[in-house]
């Protein structure tokens, strides 16, 4: 039994009043609130276990290095990977740029193709545009349905032996659509492509297993997974990581340095130049432990319940149009309400304590493809409750009278 009230107590921000209004936080797809255990862990490290990692041999340095590498192990187990297949980055954006710069720029050539969907975040679009410009490879975009569903026939039509990289979101941050990564990886591998999975949204909503899905690369950001900002993860299969040159160079990523020449450390150190965001990585490890302690079975049941409640309320609300109604979707709802400009809507909702995201959601071509220049979006986390949804609909109905 999902104890939502208990879970909400783990997140101090949810108990805050903002200008006398409760904090109705419906912007978890942008960034999640943090549980007390993550906040405490970060404080404890700074208070009692702080030093640089991988450098000193004194007790504090060894203690934080152990914590940092433990976090890597916790995250590896969480997604079914091996410890040395986990590279810490600043976030999903940096992870994708790392793959584009280190892997794609060094392997793609003119005539090759990169295949992405219409539903990609800029972080999984712009780096591939740059790779295409620099290598002469072609960037191809496969279509999704008007309701935001994945279209297998469109994906398979676009696949051919020239496609060397398929880069795909596992869950759209605008439409909520969940893409069948395992099937897509199988099809991509059949024609000889590598698959890069942007799991930024999906990692929060469903169990991720890189062994089972057989993806070649997978990335996500800590801050969406109830962890700190400034930390992200790149998973890559060990043999691929070993074949990749460094992305950045400097301290802590070397094997031997002379004035003339440098040899590089094996992965993951090869890709973690400079002082890493060790405290944030440890905080992310704690967040992963927290999510695992609740478990995806319960998280998914709770989310399915919220989604059907939200859908029922939507059906009762005149002039509310959800953009992205795929059967297989997570708790992310972009919407148009009676043509009210999203910025005006957000202003009124904010007055009621309701936080939503507006704009192009860093997926401008997708928002345009759905027929809009700007959309409002409500999104759920594991702490979202039915009363949040009630408050959202009450605020929407109020907003109607302003315009
Ligand atoms: N991919 C998706 C699907 C996202 O939703 C986001 C963030 O909104 C990103 C990538 C980029 O994440 P970050 O800004 O944390 O690097």
PDB file of C-alpha atoms and ligand atoms in Angstrom, residues 29-30 90-94 96 121 123-124 169 171-173 198 200-201 221 223-224 357 361-362 377, ligand 1:
ATOM      1  CA  UNK A  29       9.688  16.784 -15.109  1.00  0.00           C
ATOM      2  CA  UNK A  30      11.811  19.949 -14.970  1.00  0.00           C
ATOM      3  CA  UNK A  90      27.237  17.278 -14.956  1.00  0.00           C
ATOM      4  CA  UNK A  91      23.906  16.020 -16.300  1.00  0.00           C
ATOM      5  CA  UNK A  92      22.175  14.364 -19.233  1.00  0.00           C
ATOM      6  CA  UNK A  93      23.142  17.256 -21.488  1.00  0.00           C
ATOM      7  CA  UNK A  94      26.816  16.714 -20.814  1.00  0.00           C
ATOM      8  CA  UNK A  96      24.896  13.333 -24.625  1.00  0.00           C
ATOM      9  CA  UNK A 121      14.640  17.366 -26.145  1.00  0.00           C
ATOM     10  CA  UNK A 123      19.845  17.964 -25.562  1.00  0.00           C
ATOM     11  CA  UNK A 124      19.268  14.959 -27.814  1.00  0.00           C
ATOM     12  CA  UNK A 169      14.230   9.537 -25.681  1.00  0.00           C
ATOM     13  CA  UNK A 171      10.023   9.102 -22.428  1.00  0.00           C
ATOM     14  CA  UNK A 172       9.089  12.467 -23.893  1.00  0.00           C
ATOM     15  CA  UNK A 173       9.339  15.426 -21.522  1.00  0.00           C
ATOM     16  CA  UNK A 198      17.976   9.634 -23.236  1.00  0.00           C
ATOM     17  CA  UNK A 200      16.159  11.683 -18.325  1.00  0.00           C
ATOM     18  CA  UNK A 201      12.398  11.348 -17.818  1.00  0.00           C
ATOM     19  CA  UNK A 221      20.369  13.749 -14.764  1.00  0.00           C
ATOM     20  CA  UNK A 223      18.233  16.427 -10.271  1.00  0.00           C
ATOM     21  CA  UNK A 224      15.179  14.833 -11.908  1.00  0.00           C
ATOM     22  CA  UNK A 357       6.120  24.664 -16.591  1.00  0.00           C
ATOM     23  CA  UNK A 361      10.141  22.799 -22.906  1.00  0.00           C
ATOM     24  CA  UNK A 362      13.533  22.691 -24.666  1.00  0.00           C
ATOM     25  CA  UNK A 377       2.742  21.340 -18.669  1.00  0.00           C
TER      26      UNK A 377
HETATM   27  N1  LIG B   1      16.343  14.992 -22.034  1.00  0.00           N
HETATM   28  C1  LIG B   1      15.106  15.121 -21.547  1.00  0.00           C
HETATM   29  C2  LIG B   1      14.030  14.219 -22.045  1.00  0.00           C
HETATM   30  C3  LIG B   1      14.837  16.099 -20.590  1.00  0.00           C
HETATM   31  O1  LIG B   1      13.595  16.222 -20.102  1.00  0.00           O
HETATM   32  C4  LIG B   1      15.888  16.935 -20.151  1.00  0.00           C
HETATM   33  C5  LIG B   1      15.621  18.017 -19.190  1.00  0.00           C
HETATM   34  O2  LIG B   1      14.525  18.547 -19.138  1.00  0.00           O
HETATM   35  C6  LIG B   1      17.173  16.746 -20.686  1.00  0.00           C
HETATM   36  C7  LIG B   1      17.358  15.764 -21.616  1.00  0.00           C
HETATM   37  C8  LIG B   1      18.322  17.585 -20.265  1.00  0.00           C
HETATM   38  O3  LIG B   1      18.586  17.425 -18.906  1.00  0.00           O
HETATM   39  P1  LIG B   1      19.607  18.387 -18.143  1.00  0.00           P
HETATM   40  O4  LIG B   1      19.159  19.794 -18.416  1.00  0.00           O
HETATM   41  O5  LIG B   1      19.467  18.005 -16.717  1.00  0.00           O
HETATM   42  O6  LIG B   1      20.966  18.109 -18.680  1.00  0.00           O
END
